[in-house]
Short mmCIF file of C-alpha atoms and ligand atoms in Angstrom, two decimals:
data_model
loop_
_atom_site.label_atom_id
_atom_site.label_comp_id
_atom_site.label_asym_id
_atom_site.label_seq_id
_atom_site.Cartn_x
_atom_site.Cartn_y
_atom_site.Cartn_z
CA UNK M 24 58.43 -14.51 30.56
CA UNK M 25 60.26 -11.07 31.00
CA UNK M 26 57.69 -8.25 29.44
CA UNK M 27 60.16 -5.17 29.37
CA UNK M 28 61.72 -3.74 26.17
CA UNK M 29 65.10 -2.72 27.17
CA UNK M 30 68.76 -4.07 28.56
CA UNK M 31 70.75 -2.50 30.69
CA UNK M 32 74.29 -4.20 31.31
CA UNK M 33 77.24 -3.39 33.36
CA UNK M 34 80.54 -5.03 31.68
CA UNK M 35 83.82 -6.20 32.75
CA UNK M 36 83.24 -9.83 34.29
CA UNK M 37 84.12 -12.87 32.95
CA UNK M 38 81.25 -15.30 32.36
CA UNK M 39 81.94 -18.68 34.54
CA UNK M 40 80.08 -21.41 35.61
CA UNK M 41 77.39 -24.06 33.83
CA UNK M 42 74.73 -23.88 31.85
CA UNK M 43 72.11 -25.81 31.23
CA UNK M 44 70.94 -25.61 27.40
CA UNK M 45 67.38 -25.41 26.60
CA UNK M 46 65.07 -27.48 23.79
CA UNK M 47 66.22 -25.78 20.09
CA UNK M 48 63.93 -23.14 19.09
CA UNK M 49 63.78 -24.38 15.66
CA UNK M 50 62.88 -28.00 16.37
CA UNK M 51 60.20 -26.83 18.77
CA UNK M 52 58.15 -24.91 16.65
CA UNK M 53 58.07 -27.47 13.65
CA UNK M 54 57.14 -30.45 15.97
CA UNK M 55 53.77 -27.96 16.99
CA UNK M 56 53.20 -27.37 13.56
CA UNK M 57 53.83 -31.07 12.42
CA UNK M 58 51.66 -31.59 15.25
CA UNK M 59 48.37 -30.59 13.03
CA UNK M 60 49.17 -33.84 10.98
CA UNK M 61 48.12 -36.44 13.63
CA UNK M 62 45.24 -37.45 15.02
CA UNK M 63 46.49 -38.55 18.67
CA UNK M 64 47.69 -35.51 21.36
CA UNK M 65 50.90 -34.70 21.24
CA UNK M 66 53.78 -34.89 23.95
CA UNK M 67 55.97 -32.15 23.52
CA UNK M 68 59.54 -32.42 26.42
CA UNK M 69 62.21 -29.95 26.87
CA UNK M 70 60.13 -27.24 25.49
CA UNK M 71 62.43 -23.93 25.70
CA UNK M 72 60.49 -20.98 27.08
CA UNK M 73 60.93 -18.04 23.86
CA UNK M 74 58.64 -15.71 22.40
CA UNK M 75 58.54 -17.96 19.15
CA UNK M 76 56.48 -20.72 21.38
CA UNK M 77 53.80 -18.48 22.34
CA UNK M 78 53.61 -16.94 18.65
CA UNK M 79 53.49 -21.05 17.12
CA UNK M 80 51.30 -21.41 19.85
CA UNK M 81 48.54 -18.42 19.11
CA UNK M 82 49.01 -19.81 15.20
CA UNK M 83 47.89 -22.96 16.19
CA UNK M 84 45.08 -22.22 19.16
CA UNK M 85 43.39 -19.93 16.37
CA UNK M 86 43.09 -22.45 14.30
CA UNK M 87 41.39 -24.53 16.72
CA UNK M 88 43.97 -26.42 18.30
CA UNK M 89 44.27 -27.03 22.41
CA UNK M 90 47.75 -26.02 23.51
CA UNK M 91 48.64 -26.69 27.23
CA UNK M 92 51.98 -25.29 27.80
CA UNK M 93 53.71 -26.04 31.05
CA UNK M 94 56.69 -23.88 31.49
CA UNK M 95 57.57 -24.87 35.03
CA UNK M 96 58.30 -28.56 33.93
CA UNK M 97 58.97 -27.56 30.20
CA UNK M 98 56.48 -29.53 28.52
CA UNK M 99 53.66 -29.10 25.68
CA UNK M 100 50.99 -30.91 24.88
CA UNK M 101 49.48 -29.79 21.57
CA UNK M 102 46.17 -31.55 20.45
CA UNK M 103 45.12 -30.74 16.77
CA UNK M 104 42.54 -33.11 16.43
CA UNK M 105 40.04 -30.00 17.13
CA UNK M 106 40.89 -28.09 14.43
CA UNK M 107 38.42 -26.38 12.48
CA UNK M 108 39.90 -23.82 10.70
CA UNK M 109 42.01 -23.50 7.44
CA UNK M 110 43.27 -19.67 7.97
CA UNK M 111 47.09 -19.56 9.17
CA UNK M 112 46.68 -16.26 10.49
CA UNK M 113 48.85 -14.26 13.13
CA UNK M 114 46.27 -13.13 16.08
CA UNK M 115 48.65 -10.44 17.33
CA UNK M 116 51.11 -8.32 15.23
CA UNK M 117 54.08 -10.83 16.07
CA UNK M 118 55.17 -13.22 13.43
CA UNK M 119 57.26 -15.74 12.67
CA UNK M 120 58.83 -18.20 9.82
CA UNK M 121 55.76 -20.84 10.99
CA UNK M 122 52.29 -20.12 8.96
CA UNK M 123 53.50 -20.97 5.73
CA UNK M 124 54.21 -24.48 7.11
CA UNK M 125 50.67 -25.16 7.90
CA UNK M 126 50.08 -24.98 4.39
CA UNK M 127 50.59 -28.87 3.68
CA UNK M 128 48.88 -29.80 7.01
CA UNK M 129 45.85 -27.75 6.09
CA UNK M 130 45.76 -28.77 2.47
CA UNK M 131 45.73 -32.26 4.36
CA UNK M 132 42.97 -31.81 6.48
CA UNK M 133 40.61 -29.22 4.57
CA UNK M 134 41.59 -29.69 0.98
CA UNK M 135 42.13 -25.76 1.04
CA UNK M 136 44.36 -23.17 3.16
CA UNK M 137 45.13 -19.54 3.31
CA UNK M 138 48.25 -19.25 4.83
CA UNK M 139 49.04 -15.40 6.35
CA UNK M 140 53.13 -14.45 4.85
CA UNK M 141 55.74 -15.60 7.34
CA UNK M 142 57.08 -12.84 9.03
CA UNK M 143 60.52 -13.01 11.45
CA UNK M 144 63.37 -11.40 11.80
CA UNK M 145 64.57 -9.17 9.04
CA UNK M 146 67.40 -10.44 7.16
CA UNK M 147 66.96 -10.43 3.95
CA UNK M 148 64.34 -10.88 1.24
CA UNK M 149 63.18 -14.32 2.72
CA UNK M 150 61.27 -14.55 0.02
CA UNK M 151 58.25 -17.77 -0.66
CA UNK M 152 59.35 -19.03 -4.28
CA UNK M 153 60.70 -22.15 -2.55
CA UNK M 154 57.43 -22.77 -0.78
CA UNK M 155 55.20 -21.97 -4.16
CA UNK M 156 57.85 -24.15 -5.99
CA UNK M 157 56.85 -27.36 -4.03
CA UNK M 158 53.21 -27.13 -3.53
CA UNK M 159 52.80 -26.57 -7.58
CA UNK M 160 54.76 -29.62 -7.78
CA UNK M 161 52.64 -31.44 -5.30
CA UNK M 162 49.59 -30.38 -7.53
CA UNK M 163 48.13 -26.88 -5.76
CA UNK M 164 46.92 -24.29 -6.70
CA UNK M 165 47.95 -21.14 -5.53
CA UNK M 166 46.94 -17.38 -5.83
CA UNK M 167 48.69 -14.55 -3.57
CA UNK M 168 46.24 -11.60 -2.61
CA UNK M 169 48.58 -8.63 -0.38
CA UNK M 170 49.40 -10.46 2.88
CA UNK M 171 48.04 -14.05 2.29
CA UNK M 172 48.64 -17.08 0.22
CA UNK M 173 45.13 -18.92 -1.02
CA UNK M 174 45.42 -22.61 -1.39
CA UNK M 175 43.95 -25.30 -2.89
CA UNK M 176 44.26 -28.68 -4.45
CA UNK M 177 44.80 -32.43 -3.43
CA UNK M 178 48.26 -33.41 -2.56
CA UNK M 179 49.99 -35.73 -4.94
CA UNK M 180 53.51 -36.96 -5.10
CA UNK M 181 56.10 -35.34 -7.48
CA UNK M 182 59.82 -34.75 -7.73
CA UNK M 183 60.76 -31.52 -5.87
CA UNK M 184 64.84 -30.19 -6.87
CA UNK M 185 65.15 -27.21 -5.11
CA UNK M 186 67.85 -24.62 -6.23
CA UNK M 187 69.07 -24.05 -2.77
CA UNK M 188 68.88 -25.86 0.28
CA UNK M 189 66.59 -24.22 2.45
CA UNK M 190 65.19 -25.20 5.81
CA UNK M 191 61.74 -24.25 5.88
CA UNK M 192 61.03 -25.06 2.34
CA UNK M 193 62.49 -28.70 2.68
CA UNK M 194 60.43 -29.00 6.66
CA UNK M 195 57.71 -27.61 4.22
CA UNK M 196 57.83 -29.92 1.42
CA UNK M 197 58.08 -33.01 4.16
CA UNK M 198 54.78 -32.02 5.84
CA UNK M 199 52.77 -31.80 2.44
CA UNK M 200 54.59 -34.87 1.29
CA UNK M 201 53.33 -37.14 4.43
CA UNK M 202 49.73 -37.89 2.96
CA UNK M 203 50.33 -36.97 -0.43
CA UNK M 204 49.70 -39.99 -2.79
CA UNK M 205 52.50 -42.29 -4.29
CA UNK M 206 56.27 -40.89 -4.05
CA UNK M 207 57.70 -37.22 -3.71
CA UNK M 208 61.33 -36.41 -3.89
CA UNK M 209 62.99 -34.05 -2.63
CA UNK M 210 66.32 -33.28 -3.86
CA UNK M 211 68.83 -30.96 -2.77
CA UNK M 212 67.26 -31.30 0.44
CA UNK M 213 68.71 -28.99 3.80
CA UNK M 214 70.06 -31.26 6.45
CA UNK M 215 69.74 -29.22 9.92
CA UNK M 216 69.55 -31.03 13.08
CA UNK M 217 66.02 -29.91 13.80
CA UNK M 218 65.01 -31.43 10.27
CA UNK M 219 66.25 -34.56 11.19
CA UNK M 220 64.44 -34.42 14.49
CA UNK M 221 61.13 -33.55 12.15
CA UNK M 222 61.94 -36.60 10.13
CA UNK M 223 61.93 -38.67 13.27
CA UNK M 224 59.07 -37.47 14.13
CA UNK M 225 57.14 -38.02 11.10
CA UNK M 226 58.37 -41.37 11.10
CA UNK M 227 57.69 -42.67 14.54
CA UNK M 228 54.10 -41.56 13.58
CA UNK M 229 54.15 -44.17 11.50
CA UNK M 230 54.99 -42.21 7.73
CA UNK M 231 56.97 -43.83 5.57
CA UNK M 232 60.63 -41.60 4.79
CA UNK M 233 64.03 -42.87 3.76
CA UNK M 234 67.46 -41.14 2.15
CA UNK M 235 69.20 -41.73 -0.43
CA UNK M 236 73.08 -41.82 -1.49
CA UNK M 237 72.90 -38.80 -2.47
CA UNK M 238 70.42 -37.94 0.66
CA UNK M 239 67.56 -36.75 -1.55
CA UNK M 240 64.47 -37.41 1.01
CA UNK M 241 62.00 -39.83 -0.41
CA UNK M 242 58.54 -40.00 1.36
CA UNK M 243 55.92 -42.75 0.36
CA UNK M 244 52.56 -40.91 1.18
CA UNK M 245 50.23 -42.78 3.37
CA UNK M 246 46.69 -43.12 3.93
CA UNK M 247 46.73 -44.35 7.09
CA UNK M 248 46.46 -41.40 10.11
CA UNK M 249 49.45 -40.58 12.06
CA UNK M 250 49.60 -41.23 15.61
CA UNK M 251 52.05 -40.66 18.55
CA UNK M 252 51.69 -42.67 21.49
CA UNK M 253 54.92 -41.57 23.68
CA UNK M 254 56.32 -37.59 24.45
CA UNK M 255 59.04 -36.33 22.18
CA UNK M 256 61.87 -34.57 24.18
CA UNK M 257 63.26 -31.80 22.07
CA UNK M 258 67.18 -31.67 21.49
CA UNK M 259 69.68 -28.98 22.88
CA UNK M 260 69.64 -25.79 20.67
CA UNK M 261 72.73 -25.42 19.35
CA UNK M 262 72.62 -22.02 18.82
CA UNK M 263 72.45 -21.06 22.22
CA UNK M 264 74.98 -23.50 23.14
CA UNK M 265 77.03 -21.16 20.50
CA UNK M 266 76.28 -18.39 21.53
CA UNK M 267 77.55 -18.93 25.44
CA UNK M 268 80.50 -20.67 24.27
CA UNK M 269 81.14 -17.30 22.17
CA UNK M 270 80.42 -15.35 25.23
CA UNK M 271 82.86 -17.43 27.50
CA UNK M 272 85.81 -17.02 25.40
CA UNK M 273 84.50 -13.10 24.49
CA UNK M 274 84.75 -12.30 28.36
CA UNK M 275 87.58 -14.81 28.88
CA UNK M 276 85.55 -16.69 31.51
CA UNK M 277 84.96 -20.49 31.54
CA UNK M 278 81.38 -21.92 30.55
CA UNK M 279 80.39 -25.59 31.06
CA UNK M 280 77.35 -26.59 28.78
CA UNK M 281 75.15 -28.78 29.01
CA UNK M 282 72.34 -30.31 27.49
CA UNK M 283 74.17 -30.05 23.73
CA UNK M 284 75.50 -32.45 21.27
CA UNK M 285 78.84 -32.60 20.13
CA UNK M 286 78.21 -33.87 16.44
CA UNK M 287 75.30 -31.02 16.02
CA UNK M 288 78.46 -28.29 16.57
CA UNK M 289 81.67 -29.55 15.59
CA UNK M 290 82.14 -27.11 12.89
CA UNK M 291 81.62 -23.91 15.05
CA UNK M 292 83.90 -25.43 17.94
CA UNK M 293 86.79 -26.09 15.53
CA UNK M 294 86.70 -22.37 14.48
CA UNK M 295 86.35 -21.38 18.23
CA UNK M 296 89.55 -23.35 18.69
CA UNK M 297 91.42 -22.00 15.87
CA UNK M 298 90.52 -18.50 17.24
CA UNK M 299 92.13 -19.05 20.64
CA UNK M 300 89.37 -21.53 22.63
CA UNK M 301 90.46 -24.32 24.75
CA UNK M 302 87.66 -26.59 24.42
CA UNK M 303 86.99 -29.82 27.02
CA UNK M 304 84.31 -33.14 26.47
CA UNK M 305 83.68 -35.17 29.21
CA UNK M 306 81.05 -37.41 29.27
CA UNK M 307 77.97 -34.61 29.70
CA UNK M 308 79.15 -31.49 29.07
CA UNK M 309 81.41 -29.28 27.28
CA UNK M 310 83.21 -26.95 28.48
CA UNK M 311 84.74 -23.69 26.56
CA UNK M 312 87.67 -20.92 27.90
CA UNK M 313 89.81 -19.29 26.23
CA UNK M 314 93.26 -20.63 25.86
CA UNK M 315 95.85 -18.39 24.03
CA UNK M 316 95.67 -15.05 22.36
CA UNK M 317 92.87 -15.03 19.77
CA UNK M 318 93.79 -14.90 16.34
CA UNK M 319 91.75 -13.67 13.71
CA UNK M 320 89.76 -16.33 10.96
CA UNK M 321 87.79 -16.35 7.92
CA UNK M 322 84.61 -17.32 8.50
CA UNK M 323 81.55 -18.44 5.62
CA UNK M 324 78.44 -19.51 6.74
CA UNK M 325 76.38 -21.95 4.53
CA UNK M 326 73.76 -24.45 5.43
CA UNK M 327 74.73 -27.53 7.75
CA UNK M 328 76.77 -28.93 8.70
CA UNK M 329 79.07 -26.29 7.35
CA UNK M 330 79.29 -22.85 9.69
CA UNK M 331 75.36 -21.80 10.02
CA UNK M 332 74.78 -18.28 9.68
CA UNK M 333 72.82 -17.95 12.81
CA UNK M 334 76.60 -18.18 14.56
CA UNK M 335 77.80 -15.43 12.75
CA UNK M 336 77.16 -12.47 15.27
CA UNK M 337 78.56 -13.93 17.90
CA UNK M 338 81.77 -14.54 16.52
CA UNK M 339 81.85 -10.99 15.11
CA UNK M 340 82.39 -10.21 18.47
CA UNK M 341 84.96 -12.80 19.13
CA UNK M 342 86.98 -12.23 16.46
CA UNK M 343 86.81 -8.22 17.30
CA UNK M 344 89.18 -9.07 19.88
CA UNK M 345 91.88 -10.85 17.70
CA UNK M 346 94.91 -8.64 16.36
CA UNK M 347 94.73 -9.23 12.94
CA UNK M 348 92.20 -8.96 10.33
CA UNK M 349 89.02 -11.80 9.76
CA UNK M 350 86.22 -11.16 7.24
CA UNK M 351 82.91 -13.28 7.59
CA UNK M 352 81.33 -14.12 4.31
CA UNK M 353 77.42 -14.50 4.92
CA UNK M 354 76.02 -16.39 1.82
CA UNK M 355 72.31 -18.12 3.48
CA UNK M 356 70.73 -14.26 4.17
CA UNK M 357 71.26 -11.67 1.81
CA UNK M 358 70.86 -8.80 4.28
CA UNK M 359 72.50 -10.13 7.70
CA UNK M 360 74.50 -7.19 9.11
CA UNK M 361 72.38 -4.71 9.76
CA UNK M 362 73.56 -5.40 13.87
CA UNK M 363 77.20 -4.31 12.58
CA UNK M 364 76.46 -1.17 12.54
CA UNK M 365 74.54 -1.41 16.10
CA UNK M 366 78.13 -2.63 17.35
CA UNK M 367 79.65 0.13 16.05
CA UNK M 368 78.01 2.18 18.29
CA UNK M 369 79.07 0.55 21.22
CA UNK M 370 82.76 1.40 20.11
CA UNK M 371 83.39 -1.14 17.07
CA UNK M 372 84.39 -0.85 13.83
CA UNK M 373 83.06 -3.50 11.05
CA UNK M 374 82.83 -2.59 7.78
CA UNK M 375 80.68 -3.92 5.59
CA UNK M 376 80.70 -5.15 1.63
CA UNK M 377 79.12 -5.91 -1.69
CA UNK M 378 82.17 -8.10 -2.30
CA UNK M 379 83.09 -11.56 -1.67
CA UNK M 380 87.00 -11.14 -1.26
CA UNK M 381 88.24 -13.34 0.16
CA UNK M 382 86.18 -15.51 -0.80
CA UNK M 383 84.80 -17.10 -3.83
CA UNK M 384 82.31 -15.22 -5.40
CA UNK M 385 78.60 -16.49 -4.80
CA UNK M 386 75.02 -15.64 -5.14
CA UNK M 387 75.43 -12.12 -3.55
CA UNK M 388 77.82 -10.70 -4.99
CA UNK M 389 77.79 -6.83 -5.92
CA UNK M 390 74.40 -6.96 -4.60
CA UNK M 391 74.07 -7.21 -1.27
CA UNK M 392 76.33 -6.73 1.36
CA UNK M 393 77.31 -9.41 2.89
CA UNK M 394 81.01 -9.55 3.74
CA UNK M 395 82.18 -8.20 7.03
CA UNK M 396 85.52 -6.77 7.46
CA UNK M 397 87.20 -7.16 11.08
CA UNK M 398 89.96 -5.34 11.77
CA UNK M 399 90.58 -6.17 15.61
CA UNK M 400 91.52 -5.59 18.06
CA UNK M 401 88.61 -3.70 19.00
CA UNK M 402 87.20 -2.26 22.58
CA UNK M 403 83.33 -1.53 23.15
CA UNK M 404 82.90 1.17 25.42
CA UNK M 405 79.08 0.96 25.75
CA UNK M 406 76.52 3.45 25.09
CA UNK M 407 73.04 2.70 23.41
CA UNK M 408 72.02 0.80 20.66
CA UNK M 409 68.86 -1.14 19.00
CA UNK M 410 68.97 -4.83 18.89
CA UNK M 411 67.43 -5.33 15.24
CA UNK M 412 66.97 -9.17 15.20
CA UNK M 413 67.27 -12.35 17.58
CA UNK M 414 71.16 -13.19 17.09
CA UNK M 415 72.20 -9.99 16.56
CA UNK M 416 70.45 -9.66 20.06
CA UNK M 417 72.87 -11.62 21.94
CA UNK M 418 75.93 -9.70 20.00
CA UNK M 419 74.74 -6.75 21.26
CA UNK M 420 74.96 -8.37 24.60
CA UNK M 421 77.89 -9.61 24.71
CA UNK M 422 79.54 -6.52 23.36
CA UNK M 423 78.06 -4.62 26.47
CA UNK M 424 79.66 -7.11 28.50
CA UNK M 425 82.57 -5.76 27.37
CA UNK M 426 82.07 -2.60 27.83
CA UNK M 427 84.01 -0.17 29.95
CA UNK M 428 80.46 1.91 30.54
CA UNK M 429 77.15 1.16 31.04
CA UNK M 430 75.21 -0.50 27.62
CA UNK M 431 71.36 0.46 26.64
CA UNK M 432 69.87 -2.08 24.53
CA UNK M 433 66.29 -1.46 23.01
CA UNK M 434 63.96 -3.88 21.29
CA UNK M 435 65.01 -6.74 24.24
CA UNK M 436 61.88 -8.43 22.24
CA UNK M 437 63.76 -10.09 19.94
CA UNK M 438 66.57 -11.71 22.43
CA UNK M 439 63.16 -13.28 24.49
CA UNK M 440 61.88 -14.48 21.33
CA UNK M 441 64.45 -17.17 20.43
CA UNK M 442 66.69 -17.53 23.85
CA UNK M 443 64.97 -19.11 27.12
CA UNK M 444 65.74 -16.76 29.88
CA UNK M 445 68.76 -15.43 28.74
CA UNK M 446 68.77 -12.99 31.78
CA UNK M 447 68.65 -15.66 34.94
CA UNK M 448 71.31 -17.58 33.11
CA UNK M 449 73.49 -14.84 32.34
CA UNK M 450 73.26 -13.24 35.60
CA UNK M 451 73.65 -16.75 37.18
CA UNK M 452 77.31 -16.79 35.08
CA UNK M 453 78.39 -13.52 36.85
CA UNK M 454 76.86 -11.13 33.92
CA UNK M 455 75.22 -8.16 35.04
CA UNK M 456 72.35 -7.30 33.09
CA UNK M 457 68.89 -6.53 33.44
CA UNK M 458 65.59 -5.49 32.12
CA UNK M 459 63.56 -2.16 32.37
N1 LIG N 411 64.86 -18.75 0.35
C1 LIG N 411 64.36 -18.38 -0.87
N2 LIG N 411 63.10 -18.78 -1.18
C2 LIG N 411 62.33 -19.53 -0.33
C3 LIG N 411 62.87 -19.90 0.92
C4 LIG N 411 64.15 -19.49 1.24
O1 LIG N 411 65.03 -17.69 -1.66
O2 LIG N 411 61.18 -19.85 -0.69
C5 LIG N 411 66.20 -18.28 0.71
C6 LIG N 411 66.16 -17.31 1.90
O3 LIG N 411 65.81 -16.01 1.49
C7 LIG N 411 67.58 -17.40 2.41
C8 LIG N 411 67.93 -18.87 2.13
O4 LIG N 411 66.99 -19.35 1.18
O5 LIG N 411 68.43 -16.58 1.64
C9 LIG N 411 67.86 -19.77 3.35
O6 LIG N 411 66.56 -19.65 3.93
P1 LIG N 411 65.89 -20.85 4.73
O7 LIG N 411 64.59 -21.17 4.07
O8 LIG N 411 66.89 -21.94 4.89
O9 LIG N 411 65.63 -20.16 6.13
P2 LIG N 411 64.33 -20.21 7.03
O10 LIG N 411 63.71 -21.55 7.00
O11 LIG N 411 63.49 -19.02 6.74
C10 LIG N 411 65.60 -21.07 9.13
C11 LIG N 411 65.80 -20.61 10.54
C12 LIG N 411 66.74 -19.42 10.56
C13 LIG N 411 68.06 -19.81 9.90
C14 LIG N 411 67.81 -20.35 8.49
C15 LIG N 411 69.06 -20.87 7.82
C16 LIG N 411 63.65 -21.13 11.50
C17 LIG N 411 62.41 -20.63 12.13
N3 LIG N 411 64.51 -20.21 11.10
O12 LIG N 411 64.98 -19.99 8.45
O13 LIG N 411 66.98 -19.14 11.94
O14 LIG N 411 68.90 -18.68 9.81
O15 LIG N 411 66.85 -21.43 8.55
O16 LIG N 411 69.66 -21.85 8.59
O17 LIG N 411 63.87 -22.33 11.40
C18 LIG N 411 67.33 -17.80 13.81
O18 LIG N 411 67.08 -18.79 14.50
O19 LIG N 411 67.78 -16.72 14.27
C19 LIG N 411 67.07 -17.86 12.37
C20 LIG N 411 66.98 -16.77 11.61
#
């Protein structure tokens, strides 16, 4: 993986050709944590190459776990069976969202767990309520001492209604729920692709998980260990496949992806096609150009499968193009736009709000701002900025391939940590960017 800290890209092509879409960052890392639940090896396929493997990765090794990575053929095999500690703590000073989900595996397999604070990009609060919420209800105790979380308790079905639907708290709640005894609930559950993969997972292991009507997840604890006796191949990350479909109609090029299902994206391509994209299926790919003028939208992200707000930034950048007026409306992080005014030294000009107009009012409102104002068309002239989170990274990217002049990104850390070499494929579609 590329070491250096800084971009530098020269604008002005148009992005053209195929790519190839790597395993989803956000199913990968689960499936290595979930991975601490079974006692067989596990076969990890399509494993993307990001800084957020090698951070899950450290997580789990210090805790005792083998981890053979193979990044040549892009598979993992992750064997928990040796574990023999219960500390989720960070070896190096890189983070992520993944040590608080050891908690339930841990609680599993040592009765006890002190579980290091997530750390991640920074995007809001993030706080853990969510987390502390479920294993209270699953019958833990918990005390928090500065940086860590102390654990302990046996796991025990319960009825879990969380307020919001959040991702990690619901992957959370399913890995404590797996052994736990009798029945746990968990209402008002999120319903991301990668959580569906987890589910799989859990279940092909041989735990015991079903939905309801109202697709509450119910999980019958079992006694019996989980085991996996074939690899897992990871699915497309949809993400990426957004944000190179974003680029493609951004530089008014033509990209063919691969590797990506349609059902996991259909609300992000119907906005790119209200904006101006002409978007084509055949059998394997998709493939994205723009098609008319773009025209500005209103844009809200929420969990799935409404817009996510990890597509936000990239149709910021879009929709800076449009003649007209769009506003996005970020209600999942309360502090999301901090790379707005990193575009704005490139040449844009987003504005930023406490308000929710046009929107409905929701949880943020006068307190956070959260609303983005586009008033397009706008032209990025380049210059140097600081990337100041993973998909505000490729933004920042895209706007210097724009750019009339030459665009100096710093902190290139966080576009390695969650895209898998973002600068062969790039360069392979005609960009020209490098590090240094
Ligand atoms: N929240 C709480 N309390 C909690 C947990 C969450 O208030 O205990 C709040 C968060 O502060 C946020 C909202 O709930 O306002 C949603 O957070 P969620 O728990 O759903 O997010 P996450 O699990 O921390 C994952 C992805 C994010 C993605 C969000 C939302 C991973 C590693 N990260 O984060 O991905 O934005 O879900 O879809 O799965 C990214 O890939 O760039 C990224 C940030």
């Amino acid at each position: 993986m590329e070491t250096q800290d800084r971009l530098l890209i020269h604008g002005g092509t148009p992005l053209s050709g195929t790519v190839r879409i790597s395993g989803a960052k956000n199913e990968t890392t689960k499936l290595m944590v979930a991975s601490a639940l079974l006692d067989s090896e596990v076969v990890l396929e399509n494993v993307p190459h990001i800084g957020d493997v090698d951070i899950t990765s450290e997580l789990l090794q210090n805790l005792g776990a083998t981890v053979h990575y193979s990044p040549d053929k892009a598979t993992m095999r992750v064997d928990a069976r040796s574990l023999k500690k219960h500390e989720a703590i960070y070896v190096s000073n890189r983070g992520n969202r993944l040590s608080i989900l050891l908690a339930g595996p841990l609680l599993y397999r040592f009765g006890q767990a002190v579980v290091q604070k997530p750390g991640g990009c920074k995007i809001g609060d993030r706080p853990l309520d969510l987390h502390i919420h479920y294993l209270r209800a699953l019958g833990i105790t918990i005390e928090e001492e500065g940086n860590v979380i102390k654990l302990r308790g046996t796991l025990r079905g319960n009825t879990i209604a969380f307020p919001y639907k959040s991702v990690g708290a619901t992957e959370g709640a399913l890995l404590a729920a797996v052994y736990a005894s009798g029945e746990t609930v968990i209402k008002n559950a999120a319903n991301e692709p990668e959580i569906t993969e987890q589910i799989k997972f859990l279940q092909r292991a041989g735990s015991l998980i079903e939905y309801d009507a109202n697709q509450d997840i119910h999980v019958h604890g079992v006694s019996r260990p989980l085991h996996l006796d074939h690899p897992i191949t990871i699915i497309g990350d949809r993400v990426e496949a957004i944000s190179y479909a974003c680029a493609a109609v951004a530089s008014n090029g033509s990209i063919r992806l691969e590797g990506i299902q349609q059902h996991q994206i259909i609300t992000p391509l119907t906005a790119l096609r209200q904006i101006g994209a002409r978007i084509a299926f055949d059998g394997k790919a998709i493939t994205i150009s723009r098609d008319h003028t773009l025209k500005p939208l209103n844009v809200e992200t929420d969990p799935y499968p409404a817009f996510a707000t990890d597509y936000q930034q990239m149709f910021a950048v879009v929709l800076s193009l449009a003649s007209g007026t769009s506003y996005i409306h970020e209600t999942v992080h309360d502090n999301r736009f901090a790379y707005l005014g990193q575009l704005n030294k490139l040449g844009g000009h987003f504005e930023v709000s406490e308000t929710c107009k046009p929107f409905a009012n929701c949880r943020f409102s006068s307190l956070h701002n959260h609303t983005a104002k586009i008033a397009g068309p706008m032209q990025f002239h380049g210059g140097m900025a600081e990337i100041t989170d993973l998909r505000a990274a490729f933004a920042l990217v895209m706007a210097g391939l724009l750019s009339s002049q030459p665009t100096h990104l710093s902190e290139a850390n966080h576009l390695l940590r969650g895209y898998d070499h973002p600068i062969e494929k790039l360069t392979r579609l005609g960009a020209r960017i490098e590090l240094g």
